[in-house]
Short mmCIF file of C-alpha atoms in Angstrom, two decimals:
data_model
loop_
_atom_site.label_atom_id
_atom_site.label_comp_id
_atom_site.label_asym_id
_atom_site.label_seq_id
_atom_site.Cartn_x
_atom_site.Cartn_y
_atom_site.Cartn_z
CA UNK A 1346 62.25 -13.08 3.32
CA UNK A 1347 64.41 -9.80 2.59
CA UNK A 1348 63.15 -9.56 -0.77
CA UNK A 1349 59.47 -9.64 0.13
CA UNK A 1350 60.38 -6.78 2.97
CA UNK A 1351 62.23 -4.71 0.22
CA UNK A 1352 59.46 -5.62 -2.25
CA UNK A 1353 56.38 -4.88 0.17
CA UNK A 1354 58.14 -1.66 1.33
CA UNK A 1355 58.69 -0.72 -2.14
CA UNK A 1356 55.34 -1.03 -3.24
CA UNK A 1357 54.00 0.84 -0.17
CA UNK A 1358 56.24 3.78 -0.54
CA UNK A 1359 55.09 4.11 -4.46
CA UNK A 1360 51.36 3.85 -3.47
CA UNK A 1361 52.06 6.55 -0.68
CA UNK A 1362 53.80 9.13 -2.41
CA UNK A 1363 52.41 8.62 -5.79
CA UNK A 1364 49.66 10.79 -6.66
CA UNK A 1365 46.44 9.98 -8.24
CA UNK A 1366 44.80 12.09 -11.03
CA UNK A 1367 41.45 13.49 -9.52
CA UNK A 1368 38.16 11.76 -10.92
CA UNK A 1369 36.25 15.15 -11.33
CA UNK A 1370 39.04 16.70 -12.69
CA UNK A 1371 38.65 14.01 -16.13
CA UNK A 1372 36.67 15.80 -18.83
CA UNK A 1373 34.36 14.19 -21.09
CA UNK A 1374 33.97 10.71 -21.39
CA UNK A 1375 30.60 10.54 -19.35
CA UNK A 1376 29.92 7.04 -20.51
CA UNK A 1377 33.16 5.60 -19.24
CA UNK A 1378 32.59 7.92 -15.66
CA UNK A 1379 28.70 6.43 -15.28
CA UNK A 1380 29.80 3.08 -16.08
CA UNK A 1381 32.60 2.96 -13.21
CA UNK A 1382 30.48 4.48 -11.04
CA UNK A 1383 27.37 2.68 -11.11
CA UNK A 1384 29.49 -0.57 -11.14
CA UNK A 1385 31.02 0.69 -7.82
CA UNK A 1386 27.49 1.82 -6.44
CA UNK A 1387 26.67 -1.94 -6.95
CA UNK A 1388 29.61 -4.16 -7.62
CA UNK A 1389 26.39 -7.01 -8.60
CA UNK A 1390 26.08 -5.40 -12.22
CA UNK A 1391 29.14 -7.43 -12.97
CA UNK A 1392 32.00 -5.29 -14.02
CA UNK A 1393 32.37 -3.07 -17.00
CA UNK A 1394 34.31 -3.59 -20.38
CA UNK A 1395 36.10 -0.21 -21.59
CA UNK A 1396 36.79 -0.23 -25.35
CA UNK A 1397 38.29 2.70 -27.17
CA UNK A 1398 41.16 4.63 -29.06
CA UNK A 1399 44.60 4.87 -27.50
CA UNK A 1400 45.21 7.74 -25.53
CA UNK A 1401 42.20 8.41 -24.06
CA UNK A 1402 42.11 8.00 -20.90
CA UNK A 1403 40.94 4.31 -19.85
CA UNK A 1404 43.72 3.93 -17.73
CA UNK A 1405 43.86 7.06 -15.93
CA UNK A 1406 39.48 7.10 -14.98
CA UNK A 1407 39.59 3.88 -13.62
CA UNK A 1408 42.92 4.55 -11.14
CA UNK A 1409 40.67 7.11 -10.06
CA UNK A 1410 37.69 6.06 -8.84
CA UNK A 1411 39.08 3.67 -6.59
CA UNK A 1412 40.65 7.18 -4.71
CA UNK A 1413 36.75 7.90 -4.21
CA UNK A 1414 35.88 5.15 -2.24
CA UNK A 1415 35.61 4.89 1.54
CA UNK A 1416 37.81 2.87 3.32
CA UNK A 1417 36.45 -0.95 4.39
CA UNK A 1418 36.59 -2.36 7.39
CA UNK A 1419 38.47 -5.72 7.61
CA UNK A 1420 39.80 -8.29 9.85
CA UNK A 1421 43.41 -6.93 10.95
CA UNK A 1422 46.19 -8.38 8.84
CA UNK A 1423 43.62 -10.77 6.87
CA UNK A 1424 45.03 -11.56 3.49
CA UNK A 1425 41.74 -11.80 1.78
CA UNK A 1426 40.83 -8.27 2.66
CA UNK A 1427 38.17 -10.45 5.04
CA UNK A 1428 34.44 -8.82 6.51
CA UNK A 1429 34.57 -8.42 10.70
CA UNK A 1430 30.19 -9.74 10.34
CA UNK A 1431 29.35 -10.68 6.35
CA UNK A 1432 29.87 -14.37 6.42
CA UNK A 1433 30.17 -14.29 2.22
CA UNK A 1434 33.20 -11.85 2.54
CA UNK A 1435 35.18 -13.89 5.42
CA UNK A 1436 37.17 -16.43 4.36
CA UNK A 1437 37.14 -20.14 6.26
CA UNK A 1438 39.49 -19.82 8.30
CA UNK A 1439 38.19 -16.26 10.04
CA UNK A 1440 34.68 -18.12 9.79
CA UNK A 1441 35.88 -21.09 12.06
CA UNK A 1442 37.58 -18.55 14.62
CA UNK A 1443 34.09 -16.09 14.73
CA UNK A 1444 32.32 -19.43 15.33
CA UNK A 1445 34.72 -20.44 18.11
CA UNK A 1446 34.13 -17.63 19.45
CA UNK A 1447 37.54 -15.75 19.07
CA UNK A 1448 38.09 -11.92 19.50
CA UNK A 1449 38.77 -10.69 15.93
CA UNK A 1450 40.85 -7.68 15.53
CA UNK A 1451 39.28 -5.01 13.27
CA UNK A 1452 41.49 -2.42 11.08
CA UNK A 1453 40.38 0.10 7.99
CA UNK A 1454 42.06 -0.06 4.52
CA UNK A 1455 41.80 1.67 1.33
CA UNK A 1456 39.49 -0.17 -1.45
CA UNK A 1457 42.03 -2.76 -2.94
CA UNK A 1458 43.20 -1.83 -6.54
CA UNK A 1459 44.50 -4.10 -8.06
CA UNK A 1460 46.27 -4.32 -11.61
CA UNK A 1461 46.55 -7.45 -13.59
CA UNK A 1462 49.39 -7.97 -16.12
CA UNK A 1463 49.49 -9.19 -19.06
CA UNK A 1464 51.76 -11.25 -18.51
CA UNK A 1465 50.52 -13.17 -15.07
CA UNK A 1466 50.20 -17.10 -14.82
CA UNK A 1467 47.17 -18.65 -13.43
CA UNK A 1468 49.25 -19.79 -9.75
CA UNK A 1469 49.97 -15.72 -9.79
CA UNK A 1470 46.42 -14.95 -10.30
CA UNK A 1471 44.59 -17.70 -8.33
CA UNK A 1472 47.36 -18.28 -5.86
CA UNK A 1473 49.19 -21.46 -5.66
CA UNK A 1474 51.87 -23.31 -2.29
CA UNK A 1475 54.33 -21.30 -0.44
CA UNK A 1476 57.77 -22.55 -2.13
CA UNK A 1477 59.13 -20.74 1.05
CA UNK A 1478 57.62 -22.14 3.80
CA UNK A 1479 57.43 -25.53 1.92
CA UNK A 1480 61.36 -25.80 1.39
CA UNK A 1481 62.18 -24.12 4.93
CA UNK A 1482 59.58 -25.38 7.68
CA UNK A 1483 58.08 -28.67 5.20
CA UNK A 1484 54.75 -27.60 5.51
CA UNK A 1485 52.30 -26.97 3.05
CA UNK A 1486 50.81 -23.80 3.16
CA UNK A 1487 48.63 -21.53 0.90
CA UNK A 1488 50.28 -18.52 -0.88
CA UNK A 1489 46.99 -15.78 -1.57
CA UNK A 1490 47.09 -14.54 -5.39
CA UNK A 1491 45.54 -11.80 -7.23
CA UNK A 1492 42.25 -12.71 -6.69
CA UNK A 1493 42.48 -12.46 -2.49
CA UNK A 1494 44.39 -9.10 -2.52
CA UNK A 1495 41.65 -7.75 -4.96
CA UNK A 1496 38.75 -9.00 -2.79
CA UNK A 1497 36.26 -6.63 -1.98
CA UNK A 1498 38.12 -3.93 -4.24
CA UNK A 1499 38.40 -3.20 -7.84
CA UNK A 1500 40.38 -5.78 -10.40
CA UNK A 1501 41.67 -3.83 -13.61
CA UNK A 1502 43.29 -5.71 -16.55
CA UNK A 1503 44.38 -3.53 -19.37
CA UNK A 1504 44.19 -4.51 -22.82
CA UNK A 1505 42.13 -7.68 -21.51
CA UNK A 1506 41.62 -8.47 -25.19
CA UNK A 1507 44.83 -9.82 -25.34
CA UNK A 1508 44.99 -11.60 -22.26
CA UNK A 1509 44.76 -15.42 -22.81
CA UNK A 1510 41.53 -16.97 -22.61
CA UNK A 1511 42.11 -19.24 -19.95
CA UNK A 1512 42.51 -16.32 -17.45
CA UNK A 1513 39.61 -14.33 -18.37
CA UNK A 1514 37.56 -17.25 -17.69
CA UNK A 1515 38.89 -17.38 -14.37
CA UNK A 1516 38.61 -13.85 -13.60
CA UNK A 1517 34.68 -14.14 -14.84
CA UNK A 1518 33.82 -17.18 -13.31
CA UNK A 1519 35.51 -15.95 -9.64
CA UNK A 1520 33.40 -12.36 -10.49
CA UNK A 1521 30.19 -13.77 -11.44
CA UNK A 1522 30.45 -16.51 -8.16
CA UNK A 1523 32.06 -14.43 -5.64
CA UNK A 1524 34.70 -16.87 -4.46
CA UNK A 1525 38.22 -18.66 -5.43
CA UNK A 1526 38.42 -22.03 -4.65
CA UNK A 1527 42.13 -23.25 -5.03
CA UNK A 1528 43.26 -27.15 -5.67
CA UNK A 1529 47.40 -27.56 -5.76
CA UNK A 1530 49.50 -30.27 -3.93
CA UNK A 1531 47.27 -31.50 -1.64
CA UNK A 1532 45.99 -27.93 -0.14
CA UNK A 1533 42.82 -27.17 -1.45
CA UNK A 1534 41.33 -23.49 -0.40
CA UNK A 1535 38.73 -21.44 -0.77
CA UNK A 1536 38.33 -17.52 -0.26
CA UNK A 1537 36.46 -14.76 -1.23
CA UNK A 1538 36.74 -13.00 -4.46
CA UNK A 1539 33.89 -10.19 -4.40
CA UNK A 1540 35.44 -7.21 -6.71
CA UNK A 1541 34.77 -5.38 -9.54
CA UNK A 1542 36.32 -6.38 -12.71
CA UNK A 1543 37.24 -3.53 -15.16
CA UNK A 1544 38.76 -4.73 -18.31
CA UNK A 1545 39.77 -1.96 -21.17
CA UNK A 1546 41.73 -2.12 -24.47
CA UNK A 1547 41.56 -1.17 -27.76
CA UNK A 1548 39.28 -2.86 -30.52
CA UNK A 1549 42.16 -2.49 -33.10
CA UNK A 1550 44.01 -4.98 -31.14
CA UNK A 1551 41.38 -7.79 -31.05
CA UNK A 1552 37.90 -8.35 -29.87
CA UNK A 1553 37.02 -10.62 -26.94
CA UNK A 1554 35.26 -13.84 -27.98
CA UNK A 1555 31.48 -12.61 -27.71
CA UNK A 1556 31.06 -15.47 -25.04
CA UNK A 1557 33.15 -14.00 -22.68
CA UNK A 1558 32.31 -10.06 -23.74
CA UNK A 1559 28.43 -11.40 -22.18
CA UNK A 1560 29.98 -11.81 -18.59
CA UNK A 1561 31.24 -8.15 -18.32
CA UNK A 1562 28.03 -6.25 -16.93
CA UNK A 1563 28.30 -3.37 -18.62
CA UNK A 1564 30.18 -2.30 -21.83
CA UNK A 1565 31.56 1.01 -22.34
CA UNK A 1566 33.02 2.98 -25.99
CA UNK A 1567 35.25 5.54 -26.17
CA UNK A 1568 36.39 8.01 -28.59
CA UNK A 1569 38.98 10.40 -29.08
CA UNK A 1570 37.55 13.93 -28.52
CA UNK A 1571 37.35 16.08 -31.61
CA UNK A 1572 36.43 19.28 -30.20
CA UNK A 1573 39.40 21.18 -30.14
CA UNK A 1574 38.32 23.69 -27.08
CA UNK A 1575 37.87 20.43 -25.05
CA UNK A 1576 41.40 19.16 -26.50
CA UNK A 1577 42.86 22.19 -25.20
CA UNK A 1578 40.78 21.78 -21.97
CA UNK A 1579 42.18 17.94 -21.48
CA UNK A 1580 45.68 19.02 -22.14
CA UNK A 1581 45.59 21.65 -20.06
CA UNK A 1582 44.26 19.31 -16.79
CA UNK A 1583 46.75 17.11 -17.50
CA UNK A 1584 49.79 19.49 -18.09
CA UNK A 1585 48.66 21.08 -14.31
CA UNK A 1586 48.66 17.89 -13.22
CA UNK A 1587 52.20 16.68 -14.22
CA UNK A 1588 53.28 20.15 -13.04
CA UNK A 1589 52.00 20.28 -9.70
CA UNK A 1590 50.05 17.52 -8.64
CA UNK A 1591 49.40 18.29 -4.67
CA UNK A 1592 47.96 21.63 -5.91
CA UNK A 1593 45.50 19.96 -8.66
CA UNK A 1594 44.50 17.77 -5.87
CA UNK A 1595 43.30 20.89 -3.43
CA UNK A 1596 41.48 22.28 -6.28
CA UNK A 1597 39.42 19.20 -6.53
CA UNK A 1598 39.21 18.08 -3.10
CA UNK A 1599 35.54 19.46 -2.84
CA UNK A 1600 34.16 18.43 -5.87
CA UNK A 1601 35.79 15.05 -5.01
CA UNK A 1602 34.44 15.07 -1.52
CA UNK A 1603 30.84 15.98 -3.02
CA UNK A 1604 30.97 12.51 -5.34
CA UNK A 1605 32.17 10.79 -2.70
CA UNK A 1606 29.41 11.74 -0.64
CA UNK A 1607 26.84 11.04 -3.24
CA UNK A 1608 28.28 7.42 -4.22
CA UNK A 1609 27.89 7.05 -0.63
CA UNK A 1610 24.50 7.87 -0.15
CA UNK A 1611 23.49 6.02 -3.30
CA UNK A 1612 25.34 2.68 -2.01
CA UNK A 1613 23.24 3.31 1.02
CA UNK A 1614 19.68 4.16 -0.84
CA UNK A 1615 20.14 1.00 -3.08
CA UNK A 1616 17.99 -1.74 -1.27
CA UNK A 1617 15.33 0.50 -0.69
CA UNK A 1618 14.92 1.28 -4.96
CA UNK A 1619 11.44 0.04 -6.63
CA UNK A 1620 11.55 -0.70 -10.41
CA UNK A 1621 7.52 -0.62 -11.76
CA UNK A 1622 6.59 -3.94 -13.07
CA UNK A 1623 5.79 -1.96 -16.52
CA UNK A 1624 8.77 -0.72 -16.80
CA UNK A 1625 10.78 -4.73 -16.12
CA UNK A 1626 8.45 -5.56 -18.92
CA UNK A 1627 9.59 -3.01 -20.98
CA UNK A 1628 13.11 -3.82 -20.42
CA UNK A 1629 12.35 -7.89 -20.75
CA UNK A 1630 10.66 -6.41 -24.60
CA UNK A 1631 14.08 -4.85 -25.70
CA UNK A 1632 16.10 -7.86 -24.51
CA UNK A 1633 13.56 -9.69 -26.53
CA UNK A 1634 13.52 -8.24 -29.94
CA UNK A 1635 17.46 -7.31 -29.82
CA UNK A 1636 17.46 -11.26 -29.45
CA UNK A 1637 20.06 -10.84 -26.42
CA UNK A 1638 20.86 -14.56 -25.54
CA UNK A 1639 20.56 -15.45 -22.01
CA UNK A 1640 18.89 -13.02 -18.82
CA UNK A 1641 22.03 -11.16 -18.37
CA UNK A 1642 20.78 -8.04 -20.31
CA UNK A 1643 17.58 -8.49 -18.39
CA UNK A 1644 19.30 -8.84 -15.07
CA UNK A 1645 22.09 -6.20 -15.39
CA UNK A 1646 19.71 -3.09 -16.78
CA UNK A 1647 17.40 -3.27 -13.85
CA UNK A 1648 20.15 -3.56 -11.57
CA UNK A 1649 21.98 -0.30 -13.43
CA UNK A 1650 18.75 1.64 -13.17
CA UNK A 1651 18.15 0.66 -9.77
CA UNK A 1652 22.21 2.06 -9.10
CA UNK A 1653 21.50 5.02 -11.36
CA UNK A 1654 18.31 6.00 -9.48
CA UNK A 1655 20.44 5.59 -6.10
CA UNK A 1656 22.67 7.66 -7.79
CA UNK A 1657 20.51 11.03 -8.20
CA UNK A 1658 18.65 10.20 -4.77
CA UNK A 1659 15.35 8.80 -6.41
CA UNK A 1660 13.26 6.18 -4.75
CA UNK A 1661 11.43 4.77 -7.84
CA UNK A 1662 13.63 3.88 -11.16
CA UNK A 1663 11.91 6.20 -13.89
CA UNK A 1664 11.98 5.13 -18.15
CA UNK A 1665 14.56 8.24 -17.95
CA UNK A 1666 16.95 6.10 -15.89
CA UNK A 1667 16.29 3.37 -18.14
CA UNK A 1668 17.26 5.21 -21.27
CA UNK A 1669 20.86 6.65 -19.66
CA UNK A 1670 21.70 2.91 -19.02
CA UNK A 1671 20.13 0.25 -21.68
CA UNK A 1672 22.82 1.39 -24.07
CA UNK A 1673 25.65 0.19 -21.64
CA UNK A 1674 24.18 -2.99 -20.81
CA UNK A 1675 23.17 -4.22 -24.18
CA UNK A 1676 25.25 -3.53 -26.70
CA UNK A 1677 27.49 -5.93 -26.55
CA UNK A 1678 24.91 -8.51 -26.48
CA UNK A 1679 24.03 -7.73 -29.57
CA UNK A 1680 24.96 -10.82 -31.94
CA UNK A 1681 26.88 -9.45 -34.84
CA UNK A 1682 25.49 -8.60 -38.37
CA UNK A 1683 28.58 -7.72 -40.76
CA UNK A 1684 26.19 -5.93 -43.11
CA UNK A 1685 24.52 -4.35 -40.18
CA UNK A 1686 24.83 0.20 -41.14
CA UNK A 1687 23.62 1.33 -37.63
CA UNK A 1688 26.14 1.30 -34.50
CA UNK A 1689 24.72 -1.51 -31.82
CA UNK A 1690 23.95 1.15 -28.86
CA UNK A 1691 21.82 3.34 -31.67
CA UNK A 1692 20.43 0.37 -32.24
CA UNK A 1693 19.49 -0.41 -28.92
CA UNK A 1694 18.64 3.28 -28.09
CA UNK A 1695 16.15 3.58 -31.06
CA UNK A 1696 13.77 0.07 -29.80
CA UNK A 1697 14.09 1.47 -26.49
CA UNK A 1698 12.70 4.89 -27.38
CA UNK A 1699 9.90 3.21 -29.41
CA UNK A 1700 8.36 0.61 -26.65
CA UNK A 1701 8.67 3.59 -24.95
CA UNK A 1702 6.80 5.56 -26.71
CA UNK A 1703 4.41 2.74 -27.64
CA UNK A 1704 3.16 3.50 -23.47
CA UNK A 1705 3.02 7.26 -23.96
CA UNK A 1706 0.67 6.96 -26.84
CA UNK A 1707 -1.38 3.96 -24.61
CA UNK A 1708 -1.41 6.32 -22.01
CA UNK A 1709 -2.60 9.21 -24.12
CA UNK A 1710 -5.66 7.08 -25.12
CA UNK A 1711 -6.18 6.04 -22.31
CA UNK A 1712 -6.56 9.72 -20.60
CA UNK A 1713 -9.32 11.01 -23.57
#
């Protein structure tokens, strides 16, 4: 009991005084930035896959984003982060008590972010029986894992190309569902597990196996900048950074304040987006002739461009939005051609640009 005081003090104290490197402060890398944010807009898109060079800043962007989140509101002292109203986010046992009629105490937390290591077991991740409590009081009860404390927050697993296969299907399958369910000794649970998964690593370390690559909604590249005046720039961020952190904070707080504010809005705007039937068929026509396997591709574009039209306050989803996200959703659908010359998200880009065009010339006719 000590040494889960000491360790739970510990870990508060280092999220408390450690500081985290300002979003808007992170130059370049716009496709990793949309990708987080649209995901975070609408956690439904199903996660995003970061692949790039070392040393680029994977790491750093997504610790960031979850610093421009609101706080949630949650049943007070709930492990599994639990909704006070949304019966999907509330696990059984807060369920039973609403329906019983019992006064719930409400509390607000920071957006759960949660790291995954490599080196985690599946009772770690999933959760698995209280040892304690077992050997102590002989009673079974349920210890929460990874999965419970990232509900309703963001998951991140670094170099998730090497984590073993067994867990990444566990950490799709509880994504794409929603919930954990839990069978050891007897005890069988089930919780919540609504969060967005983030996976990153680098593609000289090993590719995921293109069946589990599919799951992640979105699928982001990144390369090492070769400009050398945005080199300098980068360096520069970072070096104020290390040097005075509070003070590289203040600078950003606005500009951190304004995305906040606009995430916001969007999360609030999203229901309300219309995607033109033209345009789903349009969409539906890519997915087609890439020969993307499965709906996903369908499913996860329109919800992007619904998230990206949130995003810069639209009401309608325009082929413009289309075109900013296709690329992220797609290209990793793409089966693999070894003698293939052109990268997958030209690939992607160019058939989208030409069944788009394909309308504009329709329409031209149409208007002589």
């Amino acid at each position: 009991m000590i040494n889960k005081f000491v360790n739970l003090t510990i870990k508060e104290n280092k999220e408390t005084i450690r500081p985290v490197f300002p979003f808007t402060a992170i130059v370049g890398q716009e496709e990793m930035k949309l990708a987080l944010i649209l995901n975070v807009i609408d956690p439904k898109i199903g996660g995003v896959m970061i692949m790039g060079d070392r040393g680029t800043g994977k790491s750093t962007t997504i610790r960031a984003i979850a610093d421009l989140l609101p706080k949630i509101e949650i049943i007070k002292d709930d492990v599994f982060n639990s909704h006070p109203s949304d019966v999907d986010l509330m696990s059984d046992e807060n369920k039973k008590a609403l329906q019983d009629g019992v006064n719930l105490t409400n509390s607000y937390i920071n957006v759960p972010m949660v790291d995954l290591p490599l080196g985690a077991t599946e009772d770690r991740v999933c959760g698995t029986i209280d040892i304690e409590k077992a050997l102590t009081e002989g009673i079974k009860t349920f210890e929460p894992g990874l999965l419970a404390k990232a509900n309703r927050g963001i998951l991140y697993v670094d170099e998730v190309n090497l984590l073993d296969d067994h867990l990444v299907d566990i950490l799709l399958d509880s994504a794409a569902s929603g919930w954990n369910t839990v069978e050891r000794e007897g005890i069988s649970v089930r919780h919540p597990a609504r969060f967005v998964l983030v996976g990153s690593g680098n593609p000289e370390e090993g590719e995921l196996r293109p069946q589990l690559l599919d799951r992640f909604g979105m699928h982001a590249e990144i390369r090492t900048v070769k400009d050398p005046e945005l080199r300098v720039q980068i360096v520069e961020q970072r070096t104020n950074f290390d040097q005075n952190p509070k003070k590289c904070i203040e600078d950003c707080q606005k500009t951190q304040n304004d995305l906040k504010q606009k995430i916001a809005d969007a999360q609030l705007l999203l229901s309300s987006i219309a995607i033109d039937y033209d345009l789903r068929i349009k969409i539906s026509q890519v997915c087609g002739e890439l020969d993307v396997d499965g709906l996903r591709g369908d499913i996860v574009t329109n919800r992007a461009a619904k998230a990206y039209a949130a995003f810069n306050g639209k009401q309608t989803v325009k082929s413009s939005d289309i075109s900013k996200v296709i690329t992220l959703c797609l290209r990793h659908r793409l089966r693999k051609d070894p003698l293939e010359t052109m990268d997958s998200g030209e690939k992607v880009q160019k058939v989208f640009d030409r069944y788009l065009n394909q309308k504009k010339f329709r329409q031209n006719d149409q208007a002589q």
